[in-house]
């Protein structure tokens, strides 16, 4: 620890060099402030205090982070320097564990402020470790002309370069990472499913978005409970916000500066009002919408205070209802649905959806995952699950291809439809019987897919080029919504 601390301290000699370094790209401005204000002997004293007062098995990452969080919370009550001293111990420890950052992407990426969020937010930590073990990934394309493709059922979300921060080290904002990982971790199995009626599905889809946005507020509250003016709070929830008025108002509410409005008020308002919209964003009355509206009631005074500040944000959020409408149409294409329903619906995702309909869901990380103790990160398990997700991705790309072919070519004239379904049934057998570790199985099935999309099977050249591309280029898609 002492050697690593000295290495980090040496990087702070020049601030720009620190921010462009790999650890500095993560620890960011708060890390710079900490290491510029904590001398070597003070770090030693802080580390000694941690070992004495917060015993843990330091080979266990999650157990140690929980102990470090307790240390930071206690130190914050004593003063800013004592907090910095505790943070220097926590930050140094985290840099010794490369698995905490940069392994969630298709290219080398650092998540900015990631380690500090792991250290201080139990909810962020819970989403991270469960996502890690589940084998989830984000795929980033730095070319500006490619759109983001929202396909959480793949175990991935395909991000365009819009959100990355340029530099020698590619950086990704920690709040965006948390938001996208939560989509995949909690609800991925439902986005390509038929859940109920089309209107019920739309209400469910927009509520998933609102629930995850509210989960960000839980992280914000946990961070502010340590110290309100940490840079990562403003960096993640303030100055970089797209809807600045809403962000400023939220910060005021969390600081207790708005009488009559609480963080819970903001969650109720968002989850309630995202259900309302006009034209293509109008969701007709339905069972799920009514359940949400009944469970998310506010006083007239709360609405009066929140509405002016949240107007632009809510208008933007209504766009998810348009996405949901297109998803409902795609999910009900017979050729698409036939493949999707080869896999049973995951009970975990259904449980999270049911919980998200309630007003008091997920105020703590133990509620979110129905467990008192988090698992430790397991690299072997992660690699196994990444192989499993490859088969799921292939299955849902087949579903999308069949839905597209159904629209573009008469089914009776396209032999590829039958062959693709047969391959999909084989993939479903692999997934349902935990056979995804069998050598060369994935490569053989992918080869079979491409073979059945040959000239003879798909006669139209333009259609054939598009359907082949979806199996070769991650950012390719055939059906809306994208």
Coordinates of C-alpha atoms in Angstrom, one line a residue, residues 143-149 158-160 475 477 482:
X143 CA -17.4 7.3 -34.7
X144 CA -19.8 10.2 -34.4
X145 CA -22.0 9.0 -37.3
X146 CA -23.2 5.8 -35.6
X147 CA -26.2 6.0 -33.3
X148 CA -26.5 4.4 -29.9
X149 CA -28.3 1.0 -30.2
X158 CA -24.0 -0.1 -27.9
X159 CA -22.8 3.4 -27.1
X160 CA -21.8 6.0 -29.7
X475 CA -23.9 -1.5 -34.2
X477 CA -29.8 -3.3 -36.5
X482 CA -32.8 1.4 -32.3

